[in-house]
Short mmCIF file of N, CA and C in Angstrom, two decimals:
data_model
loop_
_atom_site.label_atom_id
_atom_site.label_comp_id
_atom_site.label_asym_id
_atom_site.label_seq_id
_atom_site.Cartn_x
_atom_site.Cartn_y
_atom_site.Cartn_z
N UNK A 1 -5.61 39.36 27.72
CA UNK A 1 -4.69 39.41 28.65
C UNK A 1 -3.65 40.83 28.40
N UNK A 2 -3.55 40.72 27.84
CA UNK A 2 -2.25 40.76 27.87
C UNK A 2 -2.05 42.55 27.59
N UNK A 3 -2.97 42.99 28.87
CA UNK A 3 -2.48 44.67 29.64
C UNK A 3 -2.05 44.28 30.77
N UNK A 4 -2.16 46.27 31.17
CA UNK A 4 -1.86 46.70 32.33
C UNK A 4 -2.45 46.42 33.05
N UNK A 5 -2.74 45.61 34.40
CA UNK A 5 -3.54 46.01 35.07
C UNK A 5 -4.00 47.41 35.61
N UNK A 6 -2.81 48.03 36.45
CA UNK A 6 -2.20 48.18 38.17
C UNK A 6 -0.39 48.96 37.40
N UNK A 7 -0.21 50.58 37.38
CA UNK A 7 1.05 50.46 37.45
C UNK A 7 1.38 51.63 38.31
N UNK A 8 2.37 51.62 39.05
CA UNK A 8 3.33 51.96 40.52
C UNK A 8 4.24 53.10 40.07
N UNK A 9 4.27 54.47 39.96
CA UNK A 9 5.29 54.85 39.54
C UNK A 9 5.94 54.97 40.75
N UNK A 10 8.01 55.11 40.94
CA UNK A 10 7.84 55.21 42.18
C UNK A 10 9.16 56.64 42.41
N UNK A 11 8.56 57.59 42.28
CA UNK A 11 8.24 58.78 42.59
C UNK A 11 8.96 59.47 43.99
N UNK A 12 9.29 58.51 44.78
CA UNK A 12 9.57 59.27 46.51
C UNK A 12 9.76 59.88 47.33
N UNK A 13 11.21 59.43 46.20
CA UNK A 13 13.13 60.22 46.32
C UNK A 13 12.55 61.25 45.39
N UNK A 14 11.98 61.53 44.54
CA UNK A 14 11.69 62.81 43.68
C UNK A 14 11.37 64.22 43.95
N UNK A 15 10.94 65.27 43.69
CA UNK A 15 11.05 66.25 44.01
C UNK A 15 9.09 66.61 43.84
N UNK A 16 8.27 67.27 44.68
CA UNK A 16 7.13 67.43 44.24
C UNK A 16 6.81 68.05 42.81
N UNK A 17 5.51 67.54 42.31
CA UNK A 17 5.72 68.02 40.82
C UNK A 17 4.72 69.15 40.88
N UNK A 18 5.15 69.93 39.68
CA UNK A 18 4.72 70.80 39.08
C UNK A 18 2.83 70.37 39.57
N UNK A 19 1.33 71.63 39.21
CA UNK A 19 0.38 71.42 38.91
C UNK A 19 0.79 70.46 37.77
N UNK A 20 1.10 71.13 36.78
CA UNK A 20 0.38 70.59 35.11
C UNK A 20 1.56 69.37 35.23
N UNK A 21 2.43 68.87 35.46
CA UNK A 21 2.80 68.17 35.29
C UNK A 21 2.18 66.86 36.43
N UNK A 22 1.76 67.02 37.79
CA UNK A 22 0.81 66.73 38.17
C UNK A 22 -0.52 65.97 37.29
N UNK A 23 -1.18 67.11 36.36
CA UNK A 23 -2.14 66.29 35.94
C UNK A 23 -1.72 66.01 35.33
N UNK A 24 -0.73 65.77 33.81
CA UNK A 24 0.18 64.88 32.87
C UNK A 24 -0.41 63.38 33.49
N UNK A 25 0.57 63.24 34.92
CA UNK A 25 0.76 61.47 35.35
C UNK A 25 -0.94 61.45 35.47
N UNK A 26 -1.59 62.06 36.48
CA UNK A 26 -2.97 61.45 36.46
C UNK A 26 -3.66 61.04 34.82
N UNK A 27 -3.29 62.57 34.23
CA UNK A 27 -4.62 61.37 32.83
C UNK A 27 -3.66 60.86 31.81
N UNK A 28 -2.80 60.60 31.78
CA UNK A 28 -1.70 59.25 31.23
C UNK A 28 -1.85 58.10 32.28
N UNK A 29 -2.76 57.86 33.89
CA UNK A 29 -1.43 57.26 33.96
C UNK A 29 -3.64 56.26 34.20
N UNK A 30 -5.16 57.68 34.20
CA UNK A 30 -6.22 56.91 33.66
C UNK A 30 -6.32 55.85 32.79
N UNK A 31 -5.55 56.71 31.33
CA UNK A 31 -5.53 56.66 29.74
C UNK A 31 -5.02 55.20 29.92
N UNK A 32 -3.92 55.28 30.31
CA UNK A 32 -3.18 53.81 29.79
C UNK A 32 -3.84 52.43 30.98
N UNK A 33 -4.68 52.97 32.36
CA UNK A 33 -4.98 51.08 32.58
C UNK A 33 -6.36 51.62 32.16
N UNK A 34 -7.44 52.44 31.97
CA UNK A 34 -8.89 52.07 31.11
C UNK A 34 -7.93 51.27 29.26
N UNK A 35 -6.96 51.64 28.92
CA UNK A 35 -7.16 50.90 26.87
C UNK A 35 -5.56 51.32 27.04
N UNK A 36 -5.37 49.43 26.76
CA UNK A 36 -3.75 49.52 26.84
C UNK A 36 -2.90 47.87 26.05
N UNK A 37 -1.89 47.77 25.82
CA UNK A 37 -1.31 46.12 24.74
C UNK A 37 0.06 46.66 25.69
N UNK A 38 0.32 45.32 26.39
CA UNK A 38 1.87 44.65 26.76
C UNK A 38 0.84 43.39 26.70
N UNK A 39 2.81 42.89 25.49
CA UNK A 39 2.84 41.75 25.90
C UNK A 39 4.14 42.05 26.41
N UNK A 40 4.14 40.64 27.12
CA UNK A 40 5.38 39.83 27.30
C UNK A 40 5.44 38.40 25.56
N UNK A 41 6.76 38.63 25.22
CA UNK A 41 7.44 37.63 23.82
C UNK A 41 7.89 36.28 24.33
N UNK A 42 7.57 35.74 24.12
CA UNK A 42 7.90 33.93 24.67
C UNK A 42 9.18 34.04 24.15
N UNK A 43 9.92 33.23 25.41
CA UNK A 43 11.47 33.00 25.16
C UNK A 43 11.39 32.35 24.80
N UNK A 44 12.44 30.56 24.31
CA UNK A 44 12.50 29.73 23.95
C UNK A 44 12.48 29.31 25.41
N UNK A 45 13.76 29.64 26.69
CA UNK A 45 14.16 29.44 27.47
C UNK A 45 13.90 29.77 28.23
N UNK A 46 11.97 29.89 28.42
CA UNK A 46 11.27 30.44 30.06
C UNK A 46 9.87 30.62 29.07
N UNK A 47 8.83 30.29 30.09
CA UNK A 47 7.40 30.32 30.04
C UNK A 47 7.31 31.71 30.00
N UNK A 48 6.65 32.31 30.00
CA UNK A 48 5.75 33.72 29.34
C UNK A 48 4.56 33.66 30.66
N UNK A 49 4.62 34.93 32.17
CA UNK A 49 2.94 33.29 32.90
C UNK A 49 2.47 34.76 31.75
N UNK A 50 1.21 34.91 31.79
CA UNK A 50 -0.24 35.16 31.55
C UNK A 50 -0.56 36.47 32.11
N UNK A 51 -0.87 37.53 31.49
CA UNK A 51 -1.21 38.95 32.60
C UNK A 51 -3.70 38.69 32.87
N UNK A 52 -2.90 39.70 32.69
CA UNK A 52 -2.90 40.94 33.80
C UNK A 52 -1.50 41.17 34.40
N UNK A 53 -0.84 42.61 34.15
CA UNK A 53 0.24 43.00 34.83
C UNK A 53 0.15 44.09 35.22
N UNK A 54 0.90 43.67 35.95
CA UNK A 54 1.24 45.82 36.72
C UNK A 54 2.50 44.93 37.47
N UNK A 55 2.28 47.13 37.14
CA UNK A 55 3.64 47.62 36.00
C UNK A 55 4.35 48.27 37.50
N UNK A 56 4.97 47.69 37.84
CA UNK A 56 6.14 49.42 38.38
C UNK A 56 6.99 49.85 37.56
N UNK A 57 7.24 51.29 37.54
CA UNK A 57 8.06 51.99 36.57
C UNK A 57 9.20 52.93 37.17
N UNK A 58 10.66 52.78 36.82
CA UNK A 58 11.53 53.77 37.84
C UNK A 58 12.71 54.06 37.81
N UNK A 59 13.51 55.14 38.52
CA UNK A 59 14.65 55.50 37.74
C UNK A 59 15.59 54.89 38.44
N UNK A 60 17.10 53.70 39.06
CA UNK A 60 17.46 53.29 39.71
C UNK A 60 18.80 53.08 38.43
N UNK A 61 20.05 53.76 39.53
CA UNK A 61 20.96 54.01 38.51
C UNK A 61 20.55 54.00 37.59
N UNK A 62 20.20 55.51 37.18
CA UNK A 62 20.83 55.57 36.19
C UNK A 62 19.68 55.29 34.63
N UNK A 63 19.00 54.10 35.47
CA UNK A 63 18.70 53.97 34.44
C UNK A 63 17.09 53.58 34.47
N UNK A 64 16.51 54.01 32.96
CA UNK A 64 14.63 53.16 33.91
C UNK A 64 14.40 51.17 33.44
N UNK A 65 13.57 51.60 34.87
CA UNK A 65 13.63 50.31 34.99
C UNK A 65 11.48 49.65 35.72
N UNK A 66 12.09 48.89 34.04
CA UNK A 66 10.65 48.15 34.32
C UNK A 66 10.28 47.47 34.71
N UNK A 67 9.68 47.04 35.74
CA UNK A 67 9.61 45.10 37.11
C UNK A 67 7.96 45.27 36.39
N UNK A 68 7.91 44.58 36.32
CA UNK A 68 5.92 44.29 35.86
C UNK A 68 6.17 42.31 36.59
N UNK A 69 4.94 41.90 37.21
CA UNK A 69 4.56 40.46 38.17
C UNK A 69 3.48 41.21 37.26
N UNK A 70 2.98 39.10 37.78
CA UNK A 70 1.73 38.72 36.88
C UNK A 70 0.13 39.41 38.46
N UNK A 71 -0.48 39.28 38.87
CA UNK A 71 -1.73 40.30 39.14
C UNK A 71 -1.05 39.10 41.12
N UNK A 72 -0.94 37.70 40.23
CA UNK A 72 -0.46 37.37 42.10
C UNK A 72 0.88 37.32 42.07
N UNK A 73 1.02 38.64 42.24
CA UNK A 73 2.60 39.78 42.37
C UNK A 73 3.69 38.20 41.95
N UNK A 74 3.66 37.17 41.28
CA UNK A 74 4.26 36.45 39.95
C UNK A 74 5.61 37.52 39.31
N UNK A 75 6.56 37.54 39.30
CA UNK A 75 7.89 38.10 38.96
C UNK A 75 7.55 37.50 37.70
N UNK A 76 7.29 38.35 36.39
CA UNK A 76 7.45 38.17 35.48
C UNK A 76 8.20 38.07 34.32
N UNK A 77 9.16 39.48 34.20
CA UNK A 77 9.97 40.36 33.78
C UNK A 77 10.25 41.05 34.51
N UNK A 78 11.10 42.00 34.25
CA UNK A 78 12.03 43.38 34.13
C UNK A 78 13.03 43.98 33.47
N UNK A 79 13.19 44.78 33.37
CA UNK A 79 13.81 45.97 31.85
C UNK A 79 14.41 46.65 32.51
N UNK A 80 15.50 46.26 32.32
CA UNK A 80 16.60 47.96 32.49
C UNK A 80 17.07 48.46 31.07
N UNK A 81 16.25 50.01 31.03
CA UNK A 81 16.51 50.75 30.05
C UNK A 81 17.95 52.23 30.56
N UNK A 82 18.44 52.46 29.04
CA UNK A 82 19.36 53.52 29.28
C UNK A 82 18.67 54.11 28.93
N UNK A 83 18.89 55.41 30.22
CA UNK A 83 17.96 56.88 29.32
C UNK A 83 18.62 57.79 28.40
N UNK A 84 19.54 57.20 28.74
CA UNK A 84 20.34 57.99 26.92
C UNK A 84 19.65 58.76 26.14
N UNK A 85 19.25 57.28 25.16
CA UNK A 85 18.31 57.68 24.30
C UNK A 85 17.50 58.27 23.92
N UNK A 86 16.42 58.97 25.33
CA UNK A 86 15.49 59.00 26.11
C UNK A 86 15.27 61.06 26.16
N UNK A 87 16.40 61.42 26.86
CA UNK A 87 17.08 62.36 26.94
C UNK A 87 16.41 64.07 26.27
N UNK A 88 17.05 63.93 25.03
CA UNK A 88 16.96 64.32 23.77
C UNK A 88 15.02 65.17 23.87
N UNK A 89 15.17 64.01 23.95
CA UNK A 89 12.81 63.69 24.08
C UNK A 89 12.56 64.57 24.75
N UNK A 90 12.59 63.33 26.27
CA UNK A 90 12.36 64.27 26.79
C UNK A 90 12.61 66.18 27.83
N UNK A 91 14.05 66.35 27.08
CA UNK A 91 14.30 67.67 27.06
C UNK A 91 13.48 68.43 26.24
N UNK A 92 13.47 68.43 24.84
CA UNK A 92 12.67 68.72 24.19
C UNK A 92 11.01 68.56 23.88
N UNK A 93 10.37 67.60 25.07
CA UNK A 93 9.21 68.03 25.42
C UNK A 93 8.78 68.80 26.62
N UNK A 94 9.85 68.62 27.44
CA UNK A 94 9.29 69.31 29.19
C UNK A 94 9.51 71.19 27.32
N UNK A 95 10.45 71.11 27.26
CA UNK A 95 10.01 72.66 26.64
C UNK A 95 9.68 73.32 26.07
N UNK A 96 8.30 72.32 25.27
CA UNK A 96 7.61 72.45 24.47
C UNK A 96 6.50 72.06 25.53
N UNK A 97 5.83 71.55 26.34
CA UNK A 97 4.81 71.34 27.40
C UNK A 97 5.37 73.04 28.24
N UNK A 98 6.08 72.87 28.43
CA UNK A 98 6.58 74.68 29.31
C UNK A 98 5.78 75.63 28.33
N UNK A 99 6.73 76.47 27.01
CA UNK A 99 5.94 77.00 26.40
C UNK A 99 4.16 77.01 26.00
N UNK A 100 3.38 75.16 25.78
CA UNK A 100 1.99 74.71 25.76
C UNK A 100 1.37 75.77 26.99
N UNK A 101 1.68 75.26 28.30
CA UNK A 101 1.33 75.90 29.35
C UNK A 101 0.79 76.86 29.53
N UNK A 102 1.94 78.05 29.62
CA UNK A 102 2.04 79.14 28.66
C UNK A 102 0.86 79.85 28.20
N UNK A 103 0.58 79.03 26.98
CA UNK A 103 -0.08 79.94 25.90
C UNK A 103 -0.88 79.53 26.20
N UNK A 104 -1.50 79.10 26.79
CA UNK A 104 -2.77 78.14 27.15
C UNK A 104 -3.98 79.47 28.20
N UNK A 105 -2.05 80.59 28.99
CA UNK A 105 -2.85 81.22 29.52
C UNK A 105 -2.54 82.79 28.61
N UNK A 106 -2.69 83.02 27.55
CA UNK A 106 -2.73 83.93 27.23
C UNK A 106 -2.33 83.93 25.38
N UNK A 107 -2.42 83.08 25.03
CA UNK A 107 -2.99 83.48 22.93
C UNK A 107 -3.66 82.83 22.93
N UNK A 108 -4.23 83.27 21.72
CA UNK A 108 -5.40 83.21 21.02
C UNK A 108 -5.14 81.65 20.78
N UNK A 109 -6.63 81.30 21.10
CA UNK A 109 -6.67 79.58 20.30
C UNK A 109 -5.48 78.88 18.32
N UNK A 110 -5.31 79.75 17.54
CA UNK A 110 -4.08 79.41 16.50
C UNK A 110 -3.78 79.19 17.51
N UNK A 111 -2.68 80.13 17.52
CA UNK A 111 -1.62 79.96 18.23
C UNK A 111 -0.92 78.78 19.55
N UNK A 112 -2.39 78.55 20.59
CA UNK A 112 -1.97 77.41 20.99
C UNK A 112 -2.01 76.07 20.19
N UNK A 113 -2.51 76.07 19.48
CA UNK A 113 -2.80 74.83 18.30
C UNK A 113 -1.74 74.33 17.96
N UNK A 114 -1.29 75.61 16.94
CA UNK A 114 0.03 75.35 16.45
C UNK A 114 1.23 74.35 17.87
N UNK A 115 1.22 75.10 18.79
CA UNK A 115 2.45 74.34 20.21
C UNK A 115 1.99 73.15 20.10
N UNK A 116 0.66 73.23 19.89
CA UNK A 116 -0.47 71.76 20.65
C UNK A 116 0.61 70.08 19.75
N UNK A 117 0.62 70.93 18.64
CA UNK A 117 0.55 70.00 17.00
C UNK A 117 1.76 70.04 17.55
N UNK A 118 3.25 70.79 17.66
CA UNK A 118 4.25 70.62 17.44
C UNK A 118 5.55 69.54 18.98
N UNK A 119 4.14 69.16 20.41
CA UNK A 119 3.90 68.76 20.76
C UNK A 119 3.89 67.28 21.35
N UNK A 120 2.52 67.11 20.28
CA UNK A 120 2.13 66.25 19.23
C UNK A 120 3.50 65.20 19.01
N UNK A 121 3.61 66.26 18.37
CA UNK A 121 5.07 65.60 16.76
C UNK A 121 6.23 65.38 18.32
N UNK A 122 6.66 65.94 19.19
CA UNK A 122 7.60 65.56 19.86
C UNK A 122 7.94 64.54 21.35
N UNK A 123 6.12 63.98 21.47
CA UNK A 123 5.45 63.55 22.53
C UNK A 123 6.29 62.11 21.17
N UNK A 124 4.66 61.90 19.47
CA UNK A 124 4.95 60.83 18.67
C UNK A 124 6.60 60.45 18.96
N UNK A 125 7.37 60.78 19.00
CA UNK A 125 8.77 61.01 19.70
C UNK A 125 9.26 59.83 20.53
N UNK A 126 9.09 60.86 20.77
CA UNK A 126 9.44 59.60 22.10
C UNK A 126 8.40 58.43 22.22
N UNK A 127 7.81 57.91 22.17
CA UNK A 127 6.35 57.03 22.35
C UNK A 127 6.91 55.54 20.93
N UNK A 128 8.32 56.81 20.38
CA UNK A 128 8.51 55.40 19.10
C UNK A 128 9.80 55.33 19.02
N UNK A 129 10.90 55.62 20.26
CA UNK A 129 12.72 55.67 21.18
C UNK A 129 11.79 54.90 22.10
N UNK A 130 10.86 54.85 22.40
CA UNK A 130 10.03 53.09 23.58
C UNK A 130 10.46 52.36 23.16
N UNK A 131 9.06 52.16 21.63
CA UNK A 131 8.81 51.19 21.48
C UNK A 131 9.72 50.57 21.37
N UNK A 132 11.10 51.39 20.55
CA UNK A 132 12.38 50.94 19.52
C UNK A 132 13.67 50.24 20.97
N UNK A 133 12.97 50.68 22.19
CA UNK A 133 13.82 49.89 23.68
C UNK A 133 13.57 49.07 23.88
N UNK A 134 11.87 49.01 23.35
CA UNK A 134 11.36 47.18 24.56
C UNK A 134 11.22 47.22 23.85
N UNK A 135 11.81 46.85 21.29
CA UNK A 135 11.55 45.67 21.08
C UNK A 135 12.20 43.99 22.01
N UNK A 136 11.41 43.15 21.24
CA UNK A 136 11.98 42.51 22.62
C UNK A 136 11.89 41.65 23.98
N UNK A 137 11.42 42.49 24.17
CA UNK A 137 11.72 42.68 25.74
C UNK A 137 9.70 42.39 26.05
N UNK A 138 8.76 43.81 25.04
CA UNK A 138 7.27 44.42 25.62
C UNK A 138 6.83 44.47 24.09
N UNK A 139 6.83 44.09 24.20
CA UNK A 139 5.11 44.41 22.71
C UNK A 139 4.22 45.34 23.19
N UNK A 140 4.35 47.00 22.27
CA UNK A 140 3.35 47.77 22.87
C UNK A 140 2.83 48.60 21.76
N UNK A 141 1.07 49.31 22.28
CA UNK A 141 0.64 49.66 20.52
C UNK A 141 1.27 51.35 21.26
N UNK A 142 0.81 52.18 20.37
CA UNK A 142 1.36 53.32 19.91
C UNK A 142 0.46 54.41 20.46
N UNK A 143 -0.65 54.15 21.73
CA UNK A 143 -0.63 55.14 22.37
C UNK A 143 -0.82 54.47 24.43
N UNK A 144 0.13 53.12 23.31
CA UNK A 144 0.41 52.64 25.61
C UNK A 144 1.50 53.44 25.47
N UNK A 145 2.41 53.39 24.19
CA UNK A 145 4.03 53.80 24.20
C UNK A 145 3.43 55.30 24.40
N UNK A 146 2.80 56.25 23.97
CA UNK A 146 2.62 57.76 24.24
C UNK A 146 1.54 57.93 25.61
N UNK A 147 1.93 57.22 26.29
CA UNK A 147 1.38 57.42 27.60
C UNK A 147 1.74 56.76 28.60
N UNK A 148 2.50 55.50 28.77
CA UNK A 148 4.37 55.05 29.24
C UNK A 148 5.67 55.88 28.38
N UNK A 149 5.94 56.99 28.11
CA UNK A 149 6.12 57.67 27.88
C UNK A 149 6.30 59.63 28.75
N UNK A 150 4.69 59.26 28.89
CA UNK A 150 4.47 61.17 29.60
C UNK A 150 4.85 60.18 31.23
N UNK A 151 5.12 59.60 31.57
CA UNK A 151 5.18 58.69 32.65
C UNK A 151 6.82 58.83 33.34
N UNK A 152 7.31 58.14 31.95
CA UNK A 152 8.67 58.59 32.53
C UNK A 152 9.14 59.59 31.86
N UNK A 153 8.88 60.78 31.29
CA UNK A 153 8.47 62.41 32.17
C UNK A 153 8.67 62.66 33.12
N UNK A 154 7.70 61.94 33.61
CA UNK A 154 6.95 62.80 35.08
C UNK A 154 8.43 62.10 35.87
N UNK A 155 9.06 60.54 35.83
CA UNK A 155 10.46 60.68 37.06
C UNK A 155 11.39 61.35 35.94
N UNK A 156 11.71 62.05 35.17
CA UNK A 156 12.76 62.61 34.52
C UNK A 156 12.45 63.80 34.78
N UNK A 157 11.62 64.45 35.38
CA UNK A 157 11.02 65.31 35.91
C UNK A 157 11.31 66.25 37.29
N UNK A 158 11.09 64.53 38.40
CA UNK A 158 12.33 64.95 39.67
C UNK A 158 13.59 63.97 39.48
N UNK A 159 14.20 63.63 38.12
CA UNK A 159 15.60 63.49 38.14
C UNK A 159 16.69 63.53 38.01
#
């Protein structure tokens, strides 16, 4: 029961994404809901509501906000993370994605594979940063971190 069962991106005030970014968002959300691990650690001062959880992701006041509720809409947690540690890796990720999207249109498979390997490496770095930033707030596995990092990038794209 320690999982995310619903996710909402607060992208209402963002410019429309490119078709490629929209596709990345759809795939990340689908994959995330299919398989994820999201555990809110116990704290001495309060009990942790049981999951599964509904997760709202947004950027407010230049901070990344995780708004976590139970399926009964009971507030479970809210985390505000500085965007600073994500800025460079998100920038690098968008640059490599742009190269990848262009490569798919005109380069041979061997060159596409090389760019895709670099893209995965940067994506892994962003996932690692996310896991570090959530330490003590939420425990997530690497696949969940990767998918959430993609969604953070989508929010950055508009912001």
